[in-house]
Amino acid sequence: MTAAVLLTAATLLAACASDEVAPSAAPSATTASPSASPEPTTLLSGRVGEDHRVLAVKIDNTVNSHPQSGVVAADIVYLEEVEYGLTRLMAVYSSRYPKVVGPVRSARIADLEMLRQFGEPAFAYSGANPLLVPVLREAPLYNVSDDVSGEGYWRQDGRTAPWDLFADPEQLLARAPKADRARDIGFTFTDGAPLGGSMARQVTVAWPGSSARFRWDAEEARWRLWTDGQPAMSTEGPQLGGTTVIVQFADVYPSQYGDAYGGVTPMTETVGKGRALVLRDGRVYRCRWARKTAEDGTRWTYRGTDMPMAPGQIWVALLDNDRRPIVR
């Protein structure tokens, strides 16, 4: 990575810093001597820092929710298909927490399988299908939803319900003091890209009712996101996107759940094995993924060896096996 890229990335992070809250357990910064050991990196994003309690938040991803808050700080962002072929985000935090996150929306059955790999995390959402409510209550997680308690949530002026519900992660985590800290869920990280892959300018992923286009920005050293053809902006300022993007192909099929208007909730299987595209450093790698049980993390491999991610935020776009991204 060139000095110019490092400077640009540092400038971007500094611009976001005022909208993020360092975990209370984090030590004060020190200056390392040339002989000091390498600084510790986090398990979920490979960022320099420490792992803390895991908080997962469901965030709306339709035009009414844009721009979203708090997504920039996440370690991992999952893009998940919901009713009518639309998508929703699940942002996972551990190394840093934003001051505000939202708009917070309802949970889905596929969330429980994805969350199991994190142990017993704190899970923030608002609402769920009535049949799913008792399943959520029995799930191995700390339920910090708006349904259980309104503490930490508020309705934001200037937005229309239900896209006006926002939350304070610090208050949500105060409701889950025993939530598990981040653990190894299968990611490995390297500063430099591995050999192989092919150059790519952009990759477009489409669901029946939504699309995501990730375009490589060499100056920022990350993939910037366009949602349904529009730049995916944050309230903090930067356009959304990650240093690594994973397109994970999986079995997606109708579940027994749905919404009040007759829409059927898709179930996305993230336990099993299949194909994946891993995007990093302006290249795309055709990989494989495998996850034995819901309690296990996912192993990502390229040509039979572990596929390393680029340190920084990871986006995982979950896509039905029958769909084909456009790589250019």
mmCIF file of C-alpha atoms in Angstrom:
data_model
loop_
_atom_site.group_PDB
_atom_site.id
_atom_site.type_symbol
_atom_site.label_atom_id
_atom_site.label_comp_id
_atom_site.label_asym_id
_atom_site.label_seq_id
_atom_site.Cartn_x
_atom_site.Cartn_y
_atom_site.Cartn_z
ATOM 1 C CA MET A 1 0.000 0.000 0.000
ATOM 2 C CA THR A 2 1.414 3.385 -0.989
ATOM 3 C CA ALA A 3 1.961 6.307 1.390
ATOM 4 C CA ALA A 4 -0.759 8.231 -0.430
ATOM 5 C CA VAL A 5 -3.282 5.444 0.139
ATOM 6 C CA LEU A 6 -2.331 5.188 3.805
ATOM 7 C CA LEU A 7 -2.764 8.942 4.217
ATOM 8 C CA THR A 8 -6.165 8.908 2.542
ATOM 9 C CA ALA A 9 -7.339 5.982 4.685
ATOM 10 C CA ALA A 10 -6.132 7.725 7.828
ATOM 11 C CA THR A 11 -7.982 10.890 6.853
ATOM 12 C CA LEU A 12 -11.194 8.904 6.300
ATOM 13 C CA LEU A 13 -10.927 7.190 9.674
ATOM 14 C CA ALA A 14 -10.268 10.504 11.402
ATOM 15 C CA ALA A 15 -13.390 11.959 9.846
ATOM 16 C CA CYS A 16 -15.439 9.124 11.383
ATOM 17 C CA ALA A 17 -13.763 9.155 14.786
ATOM 18 C CA SER A 18 -15.984 11.845 16.269
ATOM 19 C CA ASP A 19 -19.042 9.666 15.591
ATOM 20 C CA GLU A 20 -17.661 6.547 17.266
ATOM 21 C CA VAL A 21 -17.253 5.607 20.905
ATOM 22 C CA ALA A 22 -14.228 3.653 22.055
ATOM 23 C CA PRO A 23 -15.178 0.706 24.292
ATOM 24 C CA SER A 24 -14.679 1.587 27.959
ATOM 25 C CA ALA A 25 -12.291 -1.316 28.392
ATOM 26 C CA ALA A 26 -9.942 -0.124 25.673
ATOM 27 C CA PRO A 27 -6.491 0.991 26.921
ATOM 28 C CA SER A 28 -5.107 4.444 26.251
ATOM 29 C CA ALA A 29 -2.965 4.781 23.152
ATOM 30 C CA THR A 30 0.799 4.505 23.480
ATOM 31 C CA THR A 31 3.655 5.058 21.093
ATOM 32 C CA ALA A 32 5.447 1.827 20.230
ATOM 33 C CA SER A 33 9.213 1.665 20.069
ATOM 34 C CA PRO A 34 10.897 0.171 16.985
ATOM 35 C CA SER A 35 11.547 -3.055 18.924
ATOM 36 C CA ALA A 36 8.015 -3.343 20.335
ATOM 37 C CA SER A 37 5.784 -6.268 19.451
ATOM 38 C CA PRO A 38 3.235 -5.727 16.654
ATOM 39 C CA GLU A 39 0.045 -4.057 17.816
ATOM 40 C CA PRO A 40 -2.824 -6.514 18.478
ATOM 41 C CA THR A 41 -5.475 -6.817 15.806
ATOM 42 C CA THR A 42 -9.122 -7.738 16.164
ATOM 43 C CA LEU A 43 -10.632 -11.091 15.221
ATOM 44 C CA LEU A 44 -13.630 -9.807 13.252
ATOM 45 C CA SER A 45 -12.028 -7.139 11.057
ATOM 46 C CA GLY A 46 -8.261 -7.307 11.539
ATOM 47 C CA ARG A 47 -8.222 -3.690 12.724
ATOM 48 C CA VAL A 48 -5.556 -2.591 15.175
ATOM 49 C CA GLY A 49 -7.180 -2.703 18.594
ATOM 50 C CA GLU A 50 -8.927 -5.066 20.975
ATOM 51 C CA ASP A 51 -12.008 -7.265 20.847
ATOM 52 C CA HIS A 52 -14.944 -6.421 23.101
ATOM 53 C CA ARG A 53 -18.524 -7.564 23.544
ATOM 54 C CA VAL A 54 -20.364 -8.357 20.332
ATOM 55 C CA LEU A 55 -23.404 -6.274 19.421
ATOM 56 C CA ALA A 56 -25.410 -7.109 16.298
ATOM 57 C CA VAL A 57 -28.006 -4.625 14.997
ATOM 58 C CA LYS A 58 -30.651 -5.074 12.283
ATOM 59 C CA ILE A 59 -30.755 -1.988 10.036
ATOM 60 C CA ASP A 60 -33.178 -1.107 7.269
ATOM 61 C CA ASN A 61 -31.826 -0.885 3.717
ATOM 62 C CA THR A 62 -34.619 0.641 1.655
ATOM 63 C CA VAL A 63 -34.674 4.163 0.222
ATOM 64 C CA ASN A 64 -36.689 5.428 3.190
ATOM 65 C CA SER A 65 -33.851 4.536 5.571
ATOM 66 C CA HIS A 66 -31.052 6.341 3.744
ATOM 67 C CA PRO A 67 -28.682 7.669 4.867
ATOM 68 C CA GLN A 68 -28.057 5.141 7.649
ATOM 69 C CA SER A 69 -26.220 5.783 10.895
ATOM 70 C CA GLY A 70 -23.502 3.782 12.591
ATOM 71 C CA VAL A 71 -22.708 1.339 9.782
ATOM 72 C CA VAL A 72 -19.256 2.839 9.202
ATOM 73 C CA ALA A 73 -18.062 1.632 12.636
ATOM 74 C CA ALA A 74 -19.115 -2.016 12.182
ATOM 75 C CA ASP A 75 -16.564 -4.806 11.928
ATOM 76 C CA ILE A 76 -18.834 -6.901 9.693
ATOM 77 C CA VAL A 77 -21.935 -5.962 7.698
ATOM 78 C CA TYR A 78 -24.205 -8.716 6.364
ATOM 79 C CA LEU A 79 -26.514 -8.038 3.398
ATOM 80 C CA GLU A 80 -29.475 -10.395 3.728
ATOM 81 C CA GLU A 81 -32.487 -10.988 1.476
ATOM 82 C CA VAL A 82 -35.897 -10.380 3.074
ATOM 83 C CA GLU A 83 -39.489 -10.259 1.763
ATOM 84 C CA TYR A 84 -40.157 -9.131 -1.834
ATOM 85 C CA GLY A 85 -36.477 -9.571 -2.732
ATOM 86 C CA LEU A 86 -35.446 -6.496 -0.724
ATOM 87 C CA THR A 87 -32.407 -6.523 1.545
ATOM 88 C CA ARG A 88 -31.634 -5.648 5.138
ATOM 89 C CA LEU A 89 -28.348 -5.125 6.959
ATOM 90 C CA MET A 90 -27.059 -6.804 10.069
ATOM 91 C CA ALA A 91 -24.134 -4.775 11.410
ATOM 92 C CA VAL A 92 -21.828 -6.530 13.895
ATOM 93 C CA TYR A 93 -19.704 -4.468 16.313
ATOM 94 C CA SER A 94 -16.868 -5.404 18.642
ATOM 95 C CA SER A 95 -13.713 -3.338 18.082
ATOM 96 C CA ARG A 96 -15.584 -0.006 18.103
ATOM 97 C CA TYR A 97 -19.133 1.201 18.629
ATOM 98 C CA PRO A 98 -20.893 4.171 17.017
ATOM 99 C CA LYS A 99 -22.707 6.794 19.060
ATOM 100 C CA VAL A 100 -25.899 6.239 17.049
ATOM 101 C CA VAL A 101 -27.117 3.328 14.925
ATOM 102 C CA GLY A 102 -30.202 2.936 12.765
ATOM 103 C CA PRO A 103 -32.818 2.908 11.474
ATOM 104 C CA VAL A 104 -33.320 -0.244 13.560
ATOM 105 C CA ARG A 105 -35.777 -2.754 12.059
ATOM 106 C CA SER A 106 -37.144 -6.230 12.623
ATOM 107 C CA ALA A 107 -35.406 -9.595 13.023
ATOM 108 C CA ARG A 108 -35.542 -12.561 10.633
ATOM 109 C CA ILE A 109 -35.146 -16.320 11.097
ATOM 110 C CA ALA A 110 -31.836 -16.403 9.179
ATOM 111 C CA ASP A 111 -30.309 -14.023 11.750
ATOM 112 C CA LEU A 112 -30.301 -16.712 14.421
ATOM 113 C CA GLU A 113 -28.131 -19.093 12.398
ATOM 114 C CA MET A 114 -25.692 -16.318 11.504
ATOM 115 C CA LEU A 115 -25.477 -15.072 15.100
ATOM 116 C CA ARG A 116 -24.791 -18.487 16.637
ATOM 117 C CA GLN A 117 -21.126 -18.350 15.556
ATOM 118 C CA PHE A 118 -20.596 -15.356 17.862
ATOM 119 C CA GLY A 119 -21.600 -17.326 20.985
ATOM 120 C CA GLU A 120 -24.131 -15.298 22.947
ATOM 121 C CA PRO A 121 -23.985 -11.755 21.519
ATOM 122 C CA ALA A 122 -26.256 -8.804 22.223
ATOM 123 C CA PHE A 123 -28.887 -8.557 19.462
ATOM 124 C CA ALA A 124 -30.741 -5.303 18.749
ATOM 125 C CA TYR A 125 -33.842 -5.210 16.579
ATOM 126 C CA SER A 126 -37.421 -3.911 16.582
ATOM 127 C CA GLY A 127 -40.264 -6.311 15.934
ATOM 128 C CA ALA A 128 -40.531 -9.789 14.450
ATOM 129 C CA ASN A 129 -43.111 -12.139 12.999
ATOM 130 C CA PRO A 130 -45.371 -13.334 15.877
ATOM 131 C CA LEU A 131 -44.324 -16.952 15.259
ATOM 132 C CA LEU A 132 -40.667 -15.938 15.493
ATOM 133 C CA VAL A 133 -41.015 -14.013 18.783
ATOM 134 C CA PRO A 134 -40.882 -17.106 21.063
ATOM 135 C CA VAL A 135 -37.963 -18.487 19.036
ATOM 136 C CA LEU A 136 -36.036 -15.262 19.626
ATOM 137 C CA ARG A 137 -36.812 -15.422 23.343
ATOM 138 C CA GLU A 138 -35.284 -18.909 23.581
ATOM 139 C CA ALA A 139 -32.289 -18.199 21.333
ATOM 140 C CA PRO A 140 -28.776 -18.174 22.874
ATOM 141 C CA LEU A 141 -28.333 -14.410 22.746
ATOM 142 C CA TYR A 142 -28.943 -11.301 24.846
ATOM 143 C CA ASN A 143 -32.122 -9.725 23.552
ATOM 144 C CA VAL A 144 -31.709 -5.949 23.670
ATOM 145 C CA SER A 145 -34.561 -5.262 21.271
ATOM 146 C CA ASP A 146 -37.046 -2.410 21.403
ATOM 147 C CA ASP A 147 -39.695 -5.079 22.040
ATOM 148 C CA VAL A 148 -38.185 -6.169 25.366
ATOM 149 C CA SER A 149 -37.336 -2.654 26.582
ATOM 150 C CA GLY A 150 -37.314 0.785 25.013
ATOM 151 C CA GLU A 151 -34.151 1.709 26.897
ATOM 152 C CA GLY A 152 -31.543 3.008 24.465
ATOM 153 C CA TYR A 153 -34.021 3.701 21.635
ATOM 154 C CA TRP A 154 -35.749 6.832 20.396
ATOM 155 C CA ARG A 155 -37.723 8.156 17.435
ATOM 156 C CA GLN A 156 -35.707 10.638 15.405
ATOM 157 C CA ASP A 157 -37.325 13.866 14.216
ATOM 158 C CA GLY A 158 -37.438 14.373 10.462
ATOM 159 C CA ARG A 159 -37.939 10.690 9.667
ATOM 160 C CA THR A 160 -41.162 8.752 9.095
ATOM 161 C CA ALA A 161 -42.070 5.614 11.052
ATOM 162 C CA PRO A 162 -40.968 2.863 10.937
ATOM 163 C CA TRP A 163 -37.723 4.283 9.524
ATOM 164 C CA ASP A 164 -37.209 6.683 12.433
ATOM 165 C CA LEU A 165 -36.093 4.294 15.199
ATOM 166 C CA PHE A 166 -32.472 4.792 16.287
ATOM 167 C CA ALA A 167 -30.424 3.472 19.190
ATOM 168 C CA ASP A 168 -27.409 4.184 21.382
ATOM 169 C CA PRO A 169 -25.084 1.119 21.355
ATOM 170 C CA GLU A 170 -23.585 2.050 24.723
ATOM 171 C CA GLN A 171 -27.014 1.886 26.350
ATOM 172 C CA LEU A 172 -27.844 -1.344 24.518
ATOM 173 C CA LEU A 173 -24.658 -2.990 25.770
ATOM 174 C CA ALA A 174 -25.436 -1.819 29.301
ATOM 175 C CA ARG A 175 -28.461 -4.114 29.053
ATOM 176 C CA ALA A 176 -26.194 -7.068 28.155
ATOM 177 C CA PRO A 177 -23.166 -6.946 30.469
ATOM 178 C CA LYS A 178 -22.498 -10.681 29.985
ATOM 179 C CA ALA A 179 -22.648 -10.697 26.187
ATOM 180 C CA ASP A 180 -19.769 -12.672 24.687
ATOM 181 C CA ARG A 181 -16.640 -10.992 23.452
ATOM 182 C CA ALA A 182 -15.598 -11.490 19.849
ATOM 183 C CA ARG A 183 -14.209 -14.908 18.993
ATOM 184 C CA ASP A 184 -12.536 -16.474 15.987
ATOM 185 C CA ILE A 185 -15.232 -16.997 13.331
ATOM 186 C CA GLY A 186 -12.863 -18.042 10.557
ATOM 187 C CA PHE A 187 -11.340 -14.835 9.195
ATOM 188 C CA THR A 188 -7.602 -14.475 8.615
ATOM 189 C CA PHE A 189 -5.990 -11.202 7.556
ATOM 190 C CA THR A 190 -2.965 -10.057 5.560
ATOM 191 C CA ASP A 191 -1.865 -6.563 4.545
ATOM 192 C CA GLY A 192 -0.941 -7.704 1.047
ATOM 193 C CA ALA A 193 -3.248 -9.527 -1.355
ATOM 194 C CA PRO A 194 -2.430 -13.187 -2.078
ATOM 195 C CA LEU A 195 -1.259 -14.286 -5.489
ATOM 196 C CA GLY A 196 -3.959 -15.116 -8.005
ATOM 197 C CA GLY A 197 -7.395 -13.681 -8.522
ATOM 198 C CA SER A 198 -8.276 -11.341 -11.353
ATOM 199 C CA MET A 199 -8.505 -7.573 -11.549
ATOM 200 C CA ALA A 200 -11.966 -6.093 -11.148
ATOM 201 C CA ARG A 201 -13.280 -2.525 -11.260
ATOM 202 C CA GLN A 202 -16.679 -3.300 -9.822
ATOM 203 C CA VAL A 203 -18.959 -6.174 -8.868
ATOM 204 C CA THR A 204 -22.753 -5.928 -8.949
ATOM 205 C CA VAL A 205 -24.950 -8.250 -6.893
ATOM 206 C CA ALA A 206 -28.711 -8.372 -7.493
ATOM 207 C CA TRP A 207 -31.642 -9.790 -5.537
ATOM 208 C CA PRO A 208 -35.220 -9.829 -6.925
ATOM 209 C CA GLY A 209 -35.982 -6.364 -5.506
ATOM 210 C CA SER A 210 -32.620 -4.772 -4.734
ATOM 211 C CA SER A 211 -29.043 -4.456 -5.943
ATOM 212 C CA ALA A 212 -25.610 -3.652 -4.540
ATOM 213 C CA ARG A 213 -22.689 -2.454 -6.622
ATOM 214 C CA PHE A 214 -19.235 -2.439 -5.063
ATOM 215 C CA ARG A 215 -16.703 -0.296 -6.923
ATOM 216 C CA TRP A 216 -12.982 -0.377 -6.121
ATOM 217 C CA ASP A 217 -11.492 2.943 -4.997
ATOM 218 C CA ALA A 218 -7.705 2.721 -5.110
ATOM 219 C CA GLU A 219 -7.202 6.035 -3.306
ATOM 220 C CA GLU A 220 -9.315 4.941 -0.350
ATOM 221 C CA ALA A 221 -8.175 1.291 -0.658
ATOM 222 C CA ARG A 222 -11.716 -0.028 -0.277
ATOM 223 C CA TRP A 223 -14.842 -1.025 -2.181
ATOM 224 C CA ARG A 224 -17.430 1.770 -2.149
ATOM 225 C CA LEU A 225 -21.101 0.762 -2.209
ATOM 226 C CA TRP A 226 -24.024 1.820 -4.410
ATOM 227 C CA THR A 227 -27.477 0.575 -3.341
ATOM 228 C CA ASP A 228 -30.145 0.335 -6.052
ATOM 229 C CA GLY A 229 -28.019 2.570 -8.255
ATOM 230 C CA GLN A 230 -27.507 5.326 -5.684
ATOM 231 C CA PRO A 231 -24.387 6.006 -3.575
ATOM 232 C CA ALA A 232 -24.911 4.374 -0.168
ATOM 233 C CA MET A 233 -24.144 7.282 2.134
ATOM 234 C CA SER A 234 -23.816 7.476 5.901
ATOM 235 C CA THR A 235 -24.983 10.231 8.225
ATOM 236 C CA GLU A 236 -21.369 10.424 9.427
ATOM 237 C CA GLY A 237 -20.198 11.489 5.970
ATOM 238 C CA PRO A 238 -18.347 8.701 4.159
ATOM 239 C CA GLN A 239 -19.916 6.503 1.540
ATOM 240 C CA LEU A 240 -20.467 2.980 2.852
ATOM 241 C CA GLY A 241 -18.238 0.115 1.767
ATOM 242 C CA GLY A 242 -15.518 -2.235 2.970
ATOM 243 C CA THR A 243 -11.900 -3.170 2.458
ATOM 244 C CA THR A 244 -13.117 -6.726 1.820
ATOM 245 C CA VAL A 245 -16.394 -7.805 0.226
ATOM 246 C CA ILE A 246 -17.533 -11.428 0.260
ATOM 247 C CA VAL A 247 -20.304 -12.623 -2.030
ATOM 248 C CA GLN A 248 -21.421 -15.844 -0.362
ATOM 249 C CA PHE A 249 -23.601 -18.156 -2.459
ATOM 250 C CA ALA A 250 -26.064 -20.147 -0.334
ATOM 251 C CA ASP A 251 -29.375 -21.978 -0.430
ATOM 252 C CA VAL A 252 -32.211 -19.445 -0.113
ATOM 253 C CA TYR A 253 -35.757 -20.762 0.179
ATOM 254 C CA PRO A 254 -39.171 -19.713 1.604
ATOM 255 C CA SER A 255 -39.561 -20.111 5.373
ATOM 256 C CA GLN A 256 -42.715 -20.530 7.462
ATOM 257 C CA TYR A 257 -42.487 -16.848 8.446
ATOM 258 C CA GLY A 258 -43.688 -13.723 6.668
ATOM 259 C CA ASP A 259 -44.983 -10.189 7.076
ATOM 260 C CA ALA A 260 -48.455 -8.798 7.707
ATOM 261 C CA TYR A 261 -49.023 -8.156 3.990
ATOM 262 C CA GLY A 262 -48.459 -11.715 2.784
ATOM 263 C CA GLY A 263 -44.772 -11.462 1.980
ATOM 264 C CA VAL A 264 -42.827 -14.663 2.649
ATOM 265 C CA THR A 265 -39.541 -14.451 4.564
ATOM 266 C CA PRO A 266 -36.627 -16.207 2.833
ATOM 267 C CA MET A 267 -34.357 -18.472 4.867
ATOM 268 C CA THR A 268 -30.670 -18.232 3.950
ATOM 269 C CA GLU A 269 -28.583 -21.264 4.936
ATOM 270 C CA THR A 270 -25.153 -20.210 6.181
ATOM 271 C CA VAL A 271 -24.275 -23.659 7.534
ATOM 272 C CA GLY A 272 -22.939 -26.022 4.889
ATOM 273 C CA LYS A 273 -20.554 -25.310 2.033
ATOM 274 C CA GLY A 274 -20.487 -23.556 -1.286
ATOM 275 C CA ARG A 275 -18.936 -20.958 -3.559
ATOM 276 C CA ALA A 276 -17.891 -17.410 -2.778
ATOM 277 C CA LEU A 277 -16.296 -14.395 -4.400
ATOM 278 C CA VAL A 278 -13.823 -12.539 -2.207
ATOM 279 C CA LEU A 279 -13.062 -8.961 -3.291
ATOM 280 C CA ARG A 280 -9.963 -7.236 -1.946
ATOM 281 C CA ASP A 281 -7.273 -4.888 -3.240
ATOM 282 C CA GLY A 282 -9.024 -4.404 -6.588
ATOM 283 C CA ARG A 283 -9.080 -8.137 -7.307
ATOM 284 C CA VAL A 284 -11.715 -10.866 -7.174
ATOM 285 C CA TYR A 285 -10.933 -14.397 -5.976
ATOM 286 C CA ARG A 286 -13.186 -17.350 -6.702
ATOM 287 C CA CYS A 287 -13.280 -19.183 -3.389
ATOM 288 C CA ARG A 288 -15.044 -21.867 -1.385
ATOM 289 C CA TRP A 289 -16.714 -21.624 2.016
ATOM 290 C CA ALA A 290 -17.502 -24.294 4.604
ATOM 291 C CA ARG A 291 -19.228 -24.136 7.988
ATOM 292 C CA LYS A 292 -19.894 -27.429 9.781
ATOM 293 C CA THR A 293 -22.394 -26.313 12.437
ATOM 294 C CA ALA A 294 -24.106 -23.105 13.534
ATOM 295 C CA GLU A 295 -21.680 -22.859 16.462
ATOM 296 C CA ASP A 296 -18.698 -22.937 14.076
ATOM 297 C CA GLY A 297 -17.202 -20.111 12.107
ATOM 298 C CA THR A 298 -16.802 -20.232 8.331
ATOM 299 C CA ARG A 299 -13.617 -21.308 6.607
ATOM 300 C CA TRP A 300 -12.840 -19.404 3.409
ATOM 301 C CA THR A 301 -10.405 -21.070 1.009
ATOM 302 C CA TYR A 302 -8.784 -20.204 -2.307
ATOM 303 C CA ARG A 303 -7.199 -23.027 -4.286
ATOM 304 C CA GLY A 304 -7.250 -25.214 -1.190
ATOM 305 C CA THR A 305 -5.618 -22.791 1.265
ATOM 306 C CA ASP A 306 -7.101 -20.206 3.633
ATOM 307 C CA MET A 307 -8.175 -17.015 1.863
ATOM 308 C CA PRO A 308 -7.007 -13.954 3.843
ATOM 309 C CA MET A 309 -9.105 -10.814 4.068
ATOM 310 C CA ALA A 310 -7.805 -7.233 3.980
ATOM 311 C CA PRO A 311 -7.743 -5.593 7.425
ATOM 312 C CA GLY A 312 -10.795 -3.370 7.860
ATOM 313 C CA GLN A 313 -14.563 -3.611 7.532
ATOM 314 C CA ILE A 314 -15.928 -6.757 5.863
ATOM 315 C CA TRP A 315 -19.189 -6.868 3.910
ATOM 316 C CA VAL A 316 -20.854 -10.248 3.333
ATOM 317 C CA ALA A 317 -23.522 -10.261 0.619
ATOM 318 C CA LEU A 318 -25.629 -13.427 0.957
ATOM 319 C CA LEU A 319 -26.869 -14.492 -2.465
ATOM 320 C CA ASP A 320 -28.949 -17.406 -3.718
ATOM 321 C CA ASN A 321 -26.952 -20.062 -5.566
ATOM 322 C CA ASP A 322 -28.941 -19.460 -8.764
ATOM 323 C CA ARG A 323 -27.943 -15.786 -9.038
ATOM 324 C CA ARG A 324 -24.899 -14.488 -10.916
ATOM 325 C CA PRO A 325 -23.033 -11.295 -9.999
ATOM 326 C CA ILE A 326 -21.701 -9.071 -12.776
ATOM 327 C CA VAL A 327 -17.922 -8.659 -12.549
ATOM 328 C CA ARG A 328 -16.244 -5.953 -14.596
#
